[in-house]
mmCIF file of N, CA and C in Angstrom:
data_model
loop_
_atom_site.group_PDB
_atom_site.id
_atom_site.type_symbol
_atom_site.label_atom_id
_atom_site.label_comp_id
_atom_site.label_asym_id
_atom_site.label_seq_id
_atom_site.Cartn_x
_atom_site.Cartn_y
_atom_site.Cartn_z
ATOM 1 N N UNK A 1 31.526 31.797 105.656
ATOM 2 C CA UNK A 1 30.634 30.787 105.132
ATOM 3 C C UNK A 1 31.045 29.413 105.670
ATOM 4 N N UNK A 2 30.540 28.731 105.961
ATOM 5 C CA UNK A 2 30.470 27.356 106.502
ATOM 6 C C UNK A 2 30.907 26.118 105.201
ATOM 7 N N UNK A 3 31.691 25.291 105.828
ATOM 8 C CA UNK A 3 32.399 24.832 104.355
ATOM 9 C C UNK A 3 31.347 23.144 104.119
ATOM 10 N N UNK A 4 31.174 23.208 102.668
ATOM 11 C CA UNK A 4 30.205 22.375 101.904
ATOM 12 C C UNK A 4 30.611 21.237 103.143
ATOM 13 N N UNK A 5 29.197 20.437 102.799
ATOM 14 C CA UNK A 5 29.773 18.751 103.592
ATOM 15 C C UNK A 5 28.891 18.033 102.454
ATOM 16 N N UNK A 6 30.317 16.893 101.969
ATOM 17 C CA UNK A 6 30.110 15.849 100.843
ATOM 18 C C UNK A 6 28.979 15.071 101.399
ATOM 19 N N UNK A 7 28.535 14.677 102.567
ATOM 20 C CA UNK A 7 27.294 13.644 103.313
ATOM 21 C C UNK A 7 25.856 14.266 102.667
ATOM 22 N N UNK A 8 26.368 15.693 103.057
ATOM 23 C CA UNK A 8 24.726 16.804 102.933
ATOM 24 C C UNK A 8 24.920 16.327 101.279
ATOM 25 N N UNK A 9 25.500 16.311 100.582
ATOM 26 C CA UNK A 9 25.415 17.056 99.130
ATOM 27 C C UNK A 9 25.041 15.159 98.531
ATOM 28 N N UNK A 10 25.418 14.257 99.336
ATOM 29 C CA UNK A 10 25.328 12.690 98.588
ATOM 30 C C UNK A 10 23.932 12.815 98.537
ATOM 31 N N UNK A 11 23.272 13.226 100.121
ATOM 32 C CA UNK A 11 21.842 12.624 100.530
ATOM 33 C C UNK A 11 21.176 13.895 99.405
ATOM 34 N N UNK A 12 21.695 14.629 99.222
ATOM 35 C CA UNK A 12 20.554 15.993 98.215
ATOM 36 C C UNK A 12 20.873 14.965 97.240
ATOM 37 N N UNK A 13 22.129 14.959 96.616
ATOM 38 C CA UNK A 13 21.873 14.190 94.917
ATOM 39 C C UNK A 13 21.145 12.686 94.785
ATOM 40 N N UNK A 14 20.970 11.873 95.521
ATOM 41 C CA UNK A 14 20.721 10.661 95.781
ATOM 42 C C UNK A 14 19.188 11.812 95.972
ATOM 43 N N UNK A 15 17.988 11.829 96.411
ATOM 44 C CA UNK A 15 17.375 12.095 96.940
ATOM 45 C C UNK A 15 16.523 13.091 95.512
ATOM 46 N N UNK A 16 17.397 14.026 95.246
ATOM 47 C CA UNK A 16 16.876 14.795 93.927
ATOM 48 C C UNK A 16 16.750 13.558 92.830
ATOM 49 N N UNK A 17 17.759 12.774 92.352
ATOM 50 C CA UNK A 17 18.137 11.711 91.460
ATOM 51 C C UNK A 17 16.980 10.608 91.209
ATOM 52 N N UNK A 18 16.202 10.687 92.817
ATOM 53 C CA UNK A 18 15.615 9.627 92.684
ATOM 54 C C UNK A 18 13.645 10.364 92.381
ATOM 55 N N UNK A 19 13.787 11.837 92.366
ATOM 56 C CA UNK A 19 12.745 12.334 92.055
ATOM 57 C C UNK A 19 12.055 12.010 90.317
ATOM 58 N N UNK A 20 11.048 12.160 90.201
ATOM 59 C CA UNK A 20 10.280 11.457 89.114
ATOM 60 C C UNK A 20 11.176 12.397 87.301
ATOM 61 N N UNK A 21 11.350 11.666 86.757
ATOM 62 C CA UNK A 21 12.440 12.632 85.749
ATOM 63 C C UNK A 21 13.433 13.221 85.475
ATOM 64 N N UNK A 22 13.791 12.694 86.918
ATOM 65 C CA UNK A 22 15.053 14.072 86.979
ATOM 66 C C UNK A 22 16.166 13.159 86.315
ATOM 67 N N UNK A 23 16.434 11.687 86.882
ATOM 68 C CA UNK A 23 17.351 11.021 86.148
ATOM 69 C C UNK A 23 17.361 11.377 85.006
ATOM 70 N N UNK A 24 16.208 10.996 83.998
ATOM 71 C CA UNK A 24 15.998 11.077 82.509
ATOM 72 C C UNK A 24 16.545 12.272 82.114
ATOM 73 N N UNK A 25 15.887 13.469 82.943
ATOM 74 C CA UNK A 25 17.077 14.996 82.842
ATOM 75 C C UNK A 25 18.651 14.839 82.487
ATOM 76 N N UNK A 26 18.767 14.292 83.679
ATOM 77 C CA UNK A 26 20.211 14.649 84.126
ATOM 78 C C UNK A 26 21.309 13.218 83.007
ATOM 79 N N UNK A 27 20.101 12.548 82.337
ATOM 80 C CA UNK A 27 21.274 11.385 81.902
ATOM 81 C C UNK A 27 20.996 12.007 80.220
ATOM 82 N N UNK A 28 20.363 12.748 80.108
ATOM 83 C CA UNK A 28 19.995 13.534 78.705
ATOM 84 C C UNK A 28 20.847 14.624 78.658
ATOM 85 N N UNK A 29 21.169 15.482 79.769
ATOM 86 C CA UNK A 29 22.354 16.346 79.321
ATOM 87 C C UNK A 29 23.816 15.833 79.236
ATOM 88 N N UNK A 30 23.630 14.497 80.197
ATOM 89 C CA UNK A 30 25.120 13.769 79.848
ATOM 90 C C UNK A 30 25.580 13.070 78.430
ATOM 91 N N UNK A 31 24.321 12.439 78.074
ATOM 92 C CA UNK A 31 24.476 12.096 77.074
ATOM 93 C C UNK A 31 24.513 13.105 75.172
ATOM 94 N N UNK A 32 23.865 13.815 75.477
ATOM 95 C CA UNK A 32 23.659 14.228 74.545
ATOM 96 C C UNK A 32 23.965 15.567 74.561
ATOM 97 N N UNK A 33 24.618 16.197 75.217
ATOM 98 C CA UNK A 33 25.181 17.459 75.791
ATOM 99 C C UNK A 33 26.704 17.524 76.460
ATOM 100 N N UNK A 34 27.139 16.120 76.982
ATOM 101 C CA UNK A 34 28.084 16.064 77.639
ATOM 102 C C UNK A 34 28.178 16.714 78.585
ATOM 103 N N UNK A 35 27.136 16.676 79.845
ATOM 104 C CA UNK A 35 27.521 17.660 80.788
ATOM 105 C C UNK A 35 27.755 16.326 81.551
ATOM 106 N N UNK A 36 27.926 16.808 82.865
ATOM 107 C CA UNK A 36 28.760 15.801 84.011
ATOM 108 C C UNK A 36 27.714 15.747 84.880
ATOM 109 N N UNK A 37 27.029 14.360 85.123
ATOM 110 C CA UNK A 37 25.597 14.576 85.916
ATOM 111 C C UNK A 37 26.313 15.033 87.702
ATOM 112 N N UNK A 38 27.174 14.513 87.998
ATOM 113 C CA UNK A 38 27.613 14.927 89.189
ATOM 114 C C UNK A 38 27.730 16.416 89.616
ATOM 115 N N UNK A 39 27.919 16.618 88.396
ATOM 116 C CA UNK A 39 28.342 18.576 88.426
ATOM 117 C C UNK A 39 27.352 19.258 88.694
ATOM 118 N N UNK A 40 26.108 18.700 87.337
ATOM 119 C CA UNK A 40 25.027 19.169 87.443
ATOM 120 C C UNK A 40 23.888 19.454 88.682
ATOM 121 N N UNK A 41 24.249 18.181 89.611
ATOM 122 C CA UNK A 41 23.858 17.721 90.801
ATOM 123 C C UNK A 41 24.188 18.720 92.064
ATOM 124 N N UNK A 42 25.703 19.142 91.645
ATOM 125 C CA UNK A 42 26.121 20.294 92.334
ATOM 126 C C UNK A 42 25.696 21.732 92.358
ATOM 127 N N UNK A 43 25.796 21.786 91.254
ATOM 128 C CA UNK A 43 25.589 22.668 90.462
ATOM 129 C C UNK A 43 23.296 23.580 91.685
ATOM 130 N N UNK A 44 23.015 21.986 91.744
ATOM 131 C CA UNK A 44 22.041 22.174 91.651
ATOM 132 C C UNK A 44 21.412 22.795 93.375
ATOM 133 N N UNK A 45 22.487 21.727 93.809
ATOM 134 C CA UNK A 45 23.063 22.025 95.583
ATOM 135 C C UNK A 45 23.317 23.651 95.655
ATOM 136 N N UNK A 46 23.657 23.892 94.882
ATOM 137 C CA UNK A 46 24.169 25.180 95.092
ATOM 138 C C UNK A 46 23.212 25.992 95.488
ATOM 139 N N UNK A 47 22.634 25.622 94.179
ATOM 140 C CA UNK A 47 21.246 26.270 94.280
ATOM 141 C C UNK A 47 20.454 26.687 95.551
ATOM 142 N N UNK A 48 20.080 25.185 95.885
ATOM 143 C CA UNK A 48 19.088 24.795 96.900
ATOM 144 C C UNK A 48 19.711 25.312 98.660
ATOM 145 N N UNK A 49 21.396 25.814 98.715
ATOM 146 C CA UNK A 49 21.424 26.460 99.546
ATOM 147 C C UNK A 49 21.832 28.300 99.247
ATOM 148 N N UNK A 50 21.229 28.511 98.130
ATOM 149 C CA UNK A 50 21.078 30.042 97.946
ATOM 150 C C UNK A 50 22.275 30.364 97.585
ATOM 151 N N UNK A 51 23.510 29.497 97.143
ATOM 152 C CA UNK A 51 25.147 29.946 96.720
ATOM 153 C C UNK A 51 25.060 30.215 95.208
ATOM 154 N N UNK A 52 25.732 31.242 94.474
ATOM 155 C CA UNK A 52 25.702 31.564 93.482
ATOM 156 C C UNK A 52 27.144 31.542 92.817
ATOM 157 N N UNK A 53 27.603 30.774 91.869
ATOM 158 C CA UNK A 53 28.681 30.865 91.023
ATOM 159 C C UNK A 53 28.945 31.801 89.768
ATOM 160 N N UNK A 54 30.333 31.844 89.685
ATOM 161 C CA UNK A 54 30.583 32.507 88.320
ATOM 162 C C UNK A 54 31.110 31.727 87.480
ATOM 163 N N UNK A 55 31.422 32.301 86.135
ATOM 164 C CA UNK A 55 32.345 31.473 85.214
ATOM 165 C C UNK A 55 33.669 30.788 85.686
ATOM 166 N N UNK A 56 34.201 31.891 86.172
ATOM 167 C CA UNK A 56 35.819 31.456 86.931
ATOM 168 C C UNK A 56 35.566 30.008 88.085
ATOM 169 N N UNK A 57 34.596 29.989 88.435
ATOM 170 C CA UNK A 57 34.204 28.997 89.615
ATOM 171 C C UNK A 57 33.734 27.961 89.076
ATOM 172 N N UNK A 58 32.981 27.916 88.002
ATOM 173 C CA UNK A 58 32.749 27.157 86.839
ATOM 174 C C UNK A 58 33.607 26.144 86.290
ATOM 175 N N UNK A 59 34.579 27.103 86.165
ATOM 176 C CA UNK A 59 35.796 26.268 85.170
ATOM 177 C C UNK A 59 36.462 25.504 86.352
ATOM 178 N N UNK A 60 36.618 26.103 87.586
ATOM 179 C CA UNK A 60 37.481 25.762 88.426
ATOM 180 C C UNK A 60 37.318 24.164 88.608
ATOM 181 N N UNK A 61 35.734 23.836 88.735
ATOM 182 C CA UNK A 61 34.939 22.521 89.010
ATOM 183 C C UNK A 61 35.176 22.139 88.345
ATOM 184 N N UNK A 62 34.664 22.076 86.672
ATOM 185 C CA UNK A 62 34.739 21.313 85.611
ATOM 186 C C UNK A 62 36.206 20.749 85.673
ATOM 187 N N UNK A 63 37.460 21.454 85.697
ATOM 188 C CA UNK A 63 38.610 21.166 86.240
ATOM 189 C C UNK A 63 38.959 20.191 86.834
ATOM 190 N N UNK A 64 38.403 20.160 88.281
ATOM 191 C CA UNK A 64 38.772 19.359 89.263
ATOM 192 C C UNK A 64 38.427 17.899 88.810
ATOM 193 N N UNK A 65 37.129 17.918 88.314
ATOM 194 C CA UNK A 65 37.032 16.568 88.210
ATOM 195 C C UNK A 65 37.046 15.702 86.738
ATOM 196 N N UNK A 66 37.291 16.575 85.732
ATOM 197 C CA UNK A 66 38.008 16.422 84.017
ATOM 198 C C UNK A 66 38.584 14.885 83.821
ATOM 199 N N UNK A 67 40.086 14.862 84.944
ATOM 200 C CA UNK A 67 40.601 13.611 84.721
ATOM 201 C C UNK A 67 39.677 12.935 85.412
ATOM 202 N N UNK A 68 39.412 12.969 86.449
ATOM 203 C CA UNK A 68 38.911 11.673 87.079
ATOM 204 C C UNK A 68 37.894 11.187 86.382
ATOM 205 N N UNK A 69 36.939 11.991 85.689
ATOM 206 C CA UNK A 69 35.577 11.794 84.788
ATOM 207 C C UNK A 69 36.275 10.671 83.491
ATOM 208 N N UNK A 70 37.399 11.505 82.907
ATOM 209 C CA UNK A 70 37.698 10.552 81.890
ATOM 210 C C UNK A 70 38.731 9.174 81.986
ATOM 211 N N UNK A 71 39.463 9.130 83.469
ATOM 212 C CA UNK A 71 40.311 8.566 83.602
ATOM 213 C C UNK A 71 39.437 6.937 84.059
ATOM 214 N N UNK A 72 38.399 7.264 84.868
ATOM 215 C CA UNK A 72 37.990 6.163 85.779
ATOM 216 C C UNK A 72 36.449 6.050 85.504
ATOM 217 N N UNK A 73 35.842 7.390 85.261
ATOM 218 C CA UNK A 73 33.702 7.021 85.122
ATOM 219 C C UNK A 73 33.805 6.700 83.693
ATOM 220 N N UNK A 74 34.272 7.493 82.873
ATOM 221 C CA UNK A 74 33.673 7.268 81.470
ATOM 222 C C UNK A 74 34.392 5.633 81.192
ATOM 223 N N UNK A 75 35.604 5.652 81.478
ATOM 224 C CA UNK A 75 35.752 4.045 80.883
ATOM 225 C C UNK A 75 34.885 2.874 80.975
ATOM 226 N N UNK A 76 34.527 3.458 82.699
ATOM 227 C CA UNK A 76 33.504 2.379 83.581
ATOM 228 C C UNK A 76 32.261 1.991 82.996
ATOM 229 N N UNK A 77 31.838 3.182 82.503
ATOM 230 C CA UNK A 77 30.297 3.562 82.266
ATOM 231 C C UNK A 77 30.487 2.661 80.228
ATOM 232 N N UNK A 78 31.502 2.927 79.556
ATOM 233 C CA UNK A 78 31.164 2.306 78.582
ATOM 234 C C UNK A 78 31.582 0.860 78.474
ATOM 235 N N UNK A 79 32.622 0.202 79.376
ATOM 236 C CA UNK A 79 32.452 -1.063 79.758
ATOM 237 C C UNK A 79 31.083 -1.803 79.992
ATOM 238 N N UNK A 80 30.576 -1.049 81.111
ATOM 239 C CA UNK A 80 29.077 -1.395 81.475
ATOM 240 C C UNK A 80 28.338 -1.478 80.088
ATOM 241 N N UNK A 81 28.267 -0.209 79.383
ATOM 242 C CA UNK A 81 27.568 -0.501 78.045
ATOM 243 C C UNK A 81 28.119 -1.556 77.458
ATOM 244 N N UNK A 82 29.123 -1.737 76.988
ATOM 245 C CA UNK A 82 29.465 -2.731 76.235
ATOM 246 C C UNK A 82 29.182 -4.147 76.173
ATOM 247 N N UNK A 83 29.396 -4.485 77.906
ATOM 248 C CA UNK A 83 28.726 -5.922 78.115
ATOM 249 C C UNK A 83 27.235 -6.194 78.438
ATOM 250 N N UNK A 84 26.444 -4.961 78.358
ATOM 251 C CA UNK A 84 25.465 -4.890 78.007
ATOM 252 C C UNK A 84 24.597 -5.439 76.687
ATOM 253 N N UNK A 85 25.644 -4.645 76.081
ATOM 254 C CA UNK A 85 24.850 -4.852 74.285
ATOM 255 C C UNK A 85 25.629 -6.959 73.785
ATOM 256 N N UNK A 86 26.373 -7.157 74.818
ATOM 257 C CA UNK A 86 27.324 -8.533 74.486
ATOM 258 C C UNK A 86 26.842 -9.330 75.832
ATOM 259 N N UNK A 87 25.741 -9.154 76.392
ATOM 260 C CA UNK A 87 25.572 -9.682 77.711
ATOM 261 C C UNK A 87 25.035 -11.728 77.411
ATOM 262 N N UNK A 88 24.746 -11.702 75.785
ATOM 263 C CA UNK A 88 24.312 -12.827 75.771
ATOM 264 C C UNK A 88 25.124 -13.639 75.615
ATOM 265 N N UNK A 89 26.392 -13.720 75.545
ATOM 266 C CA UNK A 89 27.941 -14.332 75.380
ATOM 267 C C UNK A 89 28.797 -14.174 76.498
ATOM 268 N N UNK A 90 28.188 -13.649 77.787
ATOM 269 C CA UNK A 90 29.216 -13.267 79.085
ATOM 270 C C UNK A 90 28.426 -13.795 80.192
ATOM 271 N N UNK A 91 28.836 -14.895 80.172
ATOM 272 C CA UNK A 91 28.478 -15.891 81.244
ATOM 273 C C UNK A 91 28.597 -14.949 82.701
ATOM 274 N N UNK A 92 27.290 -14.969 83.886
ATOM 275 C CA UNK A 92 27.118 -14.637 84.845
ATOM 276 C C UNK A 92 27.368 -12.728 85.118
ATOM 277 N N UNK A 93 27.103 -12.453 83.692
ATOM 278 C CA UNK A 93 26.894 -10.674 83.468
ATOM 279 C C UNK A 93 26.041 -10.847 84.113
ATOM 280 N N UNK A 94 24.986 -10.599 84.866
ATOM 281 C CA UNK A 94 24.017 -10.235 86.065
ATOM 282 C C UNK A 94 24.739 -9.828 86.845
ATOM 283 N N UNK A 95 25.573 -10.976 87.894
ATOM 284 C CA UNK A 95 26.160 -10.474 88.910
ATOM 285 C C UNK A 95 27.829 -9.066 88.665
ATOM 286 N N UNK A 96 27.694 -9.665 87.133
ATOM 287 C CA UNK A 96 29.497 -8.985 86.744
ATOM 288 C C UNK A 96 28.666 -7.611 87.084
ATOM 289 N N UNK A 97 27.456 -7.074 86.185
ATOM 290 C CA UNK A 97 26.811 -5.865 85.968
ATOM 291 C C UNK A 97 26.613 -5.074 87.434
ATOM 292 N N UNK A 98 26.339 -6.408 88.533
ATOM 293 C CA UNK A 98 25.528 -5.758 89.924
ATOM 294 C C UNK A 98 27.063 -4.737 90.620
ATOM 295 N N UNK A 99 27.929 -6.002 89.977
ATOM 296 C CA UNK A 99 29.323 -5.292 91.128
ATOM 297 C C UNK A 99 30.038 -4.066 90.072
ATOM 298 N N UNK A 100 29.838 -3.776 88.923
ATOM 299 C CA UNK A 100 30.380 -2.741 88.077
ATOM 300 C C UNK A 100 29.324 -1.496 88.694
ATOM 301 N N UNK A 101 28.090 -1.517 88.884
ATOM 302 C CA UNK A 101 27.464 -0.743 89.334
ATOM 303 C C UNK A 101 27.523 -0.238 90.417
ATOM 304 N N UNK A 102 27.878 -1.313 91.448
ATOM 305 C CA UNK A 102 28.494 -0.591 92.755
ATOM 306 C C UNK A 102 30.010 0.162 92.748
ATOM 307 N N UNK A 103 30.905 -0.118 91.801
ATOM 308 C CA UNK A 103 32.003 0.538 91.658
ATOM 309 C C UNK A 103 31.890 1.778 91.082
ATOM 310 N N UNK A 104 30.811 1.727 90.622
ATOM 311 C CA UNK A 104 30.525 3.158 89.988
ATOM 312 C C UNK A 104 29.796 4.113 90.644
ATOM 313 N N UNK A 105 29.174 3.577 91.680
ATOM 314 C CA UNK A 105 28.444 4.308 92.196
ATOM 315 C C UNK A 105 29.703 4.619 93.785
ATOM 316 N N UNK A 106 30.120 4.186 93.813
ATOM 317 C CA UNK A 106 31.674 4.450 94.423
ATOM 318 C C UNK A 106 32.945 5.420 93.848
ATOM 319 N N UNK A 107 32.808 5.168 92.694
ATOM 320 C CA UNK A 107 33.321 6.597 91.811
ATOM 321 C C UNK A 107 33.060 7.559 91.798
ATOM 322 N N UNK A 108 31.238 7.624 91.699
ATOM 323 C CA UNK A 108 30.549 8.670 91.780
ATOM 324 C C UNK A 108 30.478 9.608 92.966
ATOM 325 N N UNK A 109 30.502 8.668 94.186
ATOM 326 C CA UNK A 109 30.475 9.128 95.286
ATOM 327 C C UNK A 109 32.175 10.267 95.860
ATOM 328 N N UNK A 110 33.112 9.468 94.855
ATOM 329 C CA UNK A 110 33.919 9.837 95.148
ATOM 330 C C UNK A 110 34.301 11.432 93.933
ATOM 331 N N UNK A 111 33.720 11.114 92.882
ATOM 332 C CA UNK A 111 33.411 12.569 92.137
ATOM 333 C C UNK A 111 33.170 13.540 92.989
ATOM 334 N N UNK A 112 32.069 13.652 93.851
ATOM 335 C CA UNK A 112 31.250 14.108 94.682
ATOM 336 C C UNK A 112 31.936 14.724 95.380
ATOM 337 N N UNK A 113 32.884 14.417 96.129
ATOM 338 C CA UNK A 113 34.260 14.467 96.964
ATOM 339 C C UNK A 113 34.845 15.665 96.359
ATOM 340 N N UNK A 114 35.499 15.336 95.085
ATOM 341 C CA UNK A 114 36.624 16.244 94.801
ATOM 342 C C UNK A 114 35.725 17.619 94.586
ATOM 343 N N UNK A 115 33.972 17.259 94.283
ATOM 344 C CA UNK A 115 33.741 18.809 93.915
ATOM 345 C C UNK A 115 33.542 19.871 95.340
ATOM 346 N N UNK A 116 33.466 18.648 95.926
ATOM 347 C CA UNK A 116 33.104 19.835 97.552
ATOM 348 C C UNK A 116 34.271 20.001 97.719
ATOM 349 N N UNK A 117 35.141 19.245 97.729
ATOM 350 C CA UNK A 117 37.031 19.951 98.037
ATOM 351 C C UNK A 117 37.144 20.929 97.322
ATOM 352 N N UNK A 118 36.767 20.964 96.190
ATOM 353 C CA UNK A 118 37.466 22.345 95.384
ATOM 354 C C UNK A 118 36.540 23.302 95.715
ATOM 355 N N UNK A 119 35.039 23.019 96.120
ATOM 356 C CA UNK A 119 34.224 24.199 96.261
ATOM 357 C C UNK A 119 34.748 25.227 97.405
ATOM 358 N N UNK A 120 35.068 24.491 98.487
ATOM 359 C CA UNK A 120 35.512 24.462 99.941
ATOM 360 C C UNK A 120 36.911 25.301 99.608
ATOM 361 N N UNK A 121 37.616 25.595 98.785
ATOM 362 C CA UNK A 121 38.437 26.544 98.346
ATOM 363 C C UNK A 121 37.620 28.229 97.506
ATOM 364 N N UNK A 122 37.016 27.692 97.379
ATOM 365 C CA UNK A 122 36.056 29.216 96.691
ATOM 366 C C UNK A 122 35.238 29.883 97.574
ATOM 367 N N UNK A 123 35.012 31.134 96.780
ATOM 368 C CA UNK A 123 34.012 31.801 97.462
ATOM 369 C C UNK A 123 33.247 32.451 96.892
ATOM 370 N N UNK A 124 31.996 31.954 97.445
ATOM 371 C CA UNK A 124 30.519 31.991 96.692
ATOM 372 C C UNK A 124 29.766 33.618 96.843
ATOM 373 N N UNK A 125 29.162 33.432 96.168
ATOM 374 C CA UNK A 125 28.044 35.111 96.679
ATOM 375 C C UNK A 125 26.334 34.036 96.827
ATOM 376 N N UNK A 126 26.261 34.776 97.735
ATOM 377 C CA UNK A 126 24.587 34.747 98.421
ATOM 378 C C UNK A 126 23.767 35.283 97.225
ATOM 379 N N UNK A 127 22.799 34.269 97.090
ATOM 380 C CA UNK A 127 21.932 34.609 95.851
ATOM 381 C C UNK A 127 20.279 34.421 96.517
ATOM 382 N N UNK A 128 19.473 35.299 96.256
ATOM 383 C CA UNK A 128 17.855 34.813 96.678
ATOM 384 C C UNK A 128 17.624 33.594 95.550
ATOM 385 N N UNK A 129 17.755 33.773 94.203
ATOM 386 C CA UNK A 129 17.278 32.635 93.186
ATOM 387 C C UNK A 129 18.508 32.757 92.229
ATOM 388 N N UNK A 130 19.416 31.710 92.443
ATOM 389 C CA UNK A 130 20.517 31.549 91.807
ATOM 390 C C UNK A 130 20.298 30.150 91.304
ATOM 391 N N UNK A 131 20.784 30.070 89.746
ATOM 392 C CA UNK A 131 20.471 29.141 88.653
ATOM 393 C C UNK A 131 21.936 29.022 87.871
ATOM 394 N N UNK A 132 22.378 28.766 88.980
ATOM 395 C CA UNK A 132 23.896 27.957 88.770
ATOM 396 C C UNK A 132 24.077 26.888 87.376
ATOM 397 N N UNK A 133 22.769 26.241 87.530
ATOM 398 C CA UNK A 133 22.671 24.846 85.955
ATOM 399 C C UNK A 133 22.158 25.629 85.020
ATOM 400 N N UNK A 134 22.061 27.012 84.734
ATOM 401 C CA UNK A 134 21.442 27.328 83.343
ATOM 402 C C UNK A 134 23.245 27.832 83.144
ATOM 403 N N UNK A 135 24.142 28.169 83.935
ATOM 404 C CA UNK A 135 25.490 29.126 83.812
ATOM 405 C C UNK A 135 26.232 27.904 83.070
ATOM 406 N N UNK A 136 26.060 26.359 83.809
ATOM 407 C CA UNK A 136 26.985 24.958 83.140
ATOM 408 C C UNK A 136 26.125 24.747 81.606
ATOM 409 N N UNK A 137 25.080 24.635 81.616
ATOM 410 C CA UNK A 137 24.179 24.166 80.587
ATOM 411 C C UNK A 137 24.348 25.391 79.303
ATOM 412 N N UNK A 138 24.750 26.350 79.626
ATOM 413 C CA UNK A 138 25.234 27.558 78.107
ATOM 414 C C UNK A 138 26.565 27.515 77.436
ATOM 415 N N UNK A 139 26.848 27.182 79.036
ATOM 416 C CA UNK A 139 28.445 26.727 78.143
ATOM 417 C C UNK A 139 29.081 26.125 77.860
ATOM 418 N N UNK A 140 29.550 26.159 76.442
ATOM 419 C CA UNK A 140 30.015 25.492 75.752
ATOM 420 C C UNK A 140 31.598 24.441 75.657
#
C-alpha cells in the first residue's frame, strides 16, 4: 500500500470542511459528542480512498493525537472562546483573534501530521464502502 500523504489529506479536509454543513457536522460532534474534528476528517479520508479500519486502529489514532488535542488545541480553542465572550474589554481582540486563528489552524495542520504518521505505521484492509466515522462516532 502506498503510504498516506499529509498534503493529499489537508487539501481533502480543507475542501470537505468547506462543503455546505459539513462544518456545522463536524463542530456538533466535537462539541457535543467530543469527537476530534481532525480525526473525523480522517476518519473520512479513509473512506474516500476505499481504506477500512478496525477498533485496534481506532484506538491507535485517538492515541496519537490525545495529548496534543489536550495539551495545545483544546487550551487554544477555549482561550479563543473566552476572549470572545470578554472581547468588549480587550483592546485590539480583532487582530489578537485573526493571529490565534492562524495558530490554530497551524495546530490543526499539524494534528493532521501525527495522524498520517501513525496511519503510515498500520495496515488497512481494502473496503468497496467503508464507514470508518460510523466505527469513531459508536464509540464511546
Amino acid at each position: 500500500m502506498n503510504l498516506l500523504n499529509s498534503d493529499d489529506f489537508w487539501q481533502f479536509a480543507c475542501t470537505l470542511y468547506a462543503k455546505p454543513g459539513q462544518q456545522q457536522t463536524l463542530l456538533t460532534l466535537q462539541n457535543q459528542q467530543g469527537k476530534n474534528v481532525n480525526l473525523c476528517l480522517f476518519l473520512l479520508y479513509l473512506d474516500s480512498l476505499k481504506l477500512s479500519i478496525n477498533t485496534e486502529q481506532l484506538s491507535a489514532l485517538i492515541e496519537s493525537i490525545d495529548e496534543f488535542d489536550t495539551q495545545a488545541l483544546k487550551p487554544l480553542r477555549a482561550t479563543r472562546k473566552y476572549l470572545k465572550a470578554n472581547q468588549h474589554t480587550i483592546s485590539d481582540y480583532t487582530k489578537i483573534r485573526e493571529e490565534l486563528l492562524s495558530a490554530e489552524l497551524k495546530l490543526e495542520k499539524q494534528q493532521q501530521q501525527i495522524l498520517v504518521d501513525t496511519a503510515n505505521k498500520l495496515s488497512f484492509l481494502e473496503a468497496v464502502k467503508p464507514n470508518n466515522i460510523e466505527l469513531y462516532v459508536k464509540a464511546t
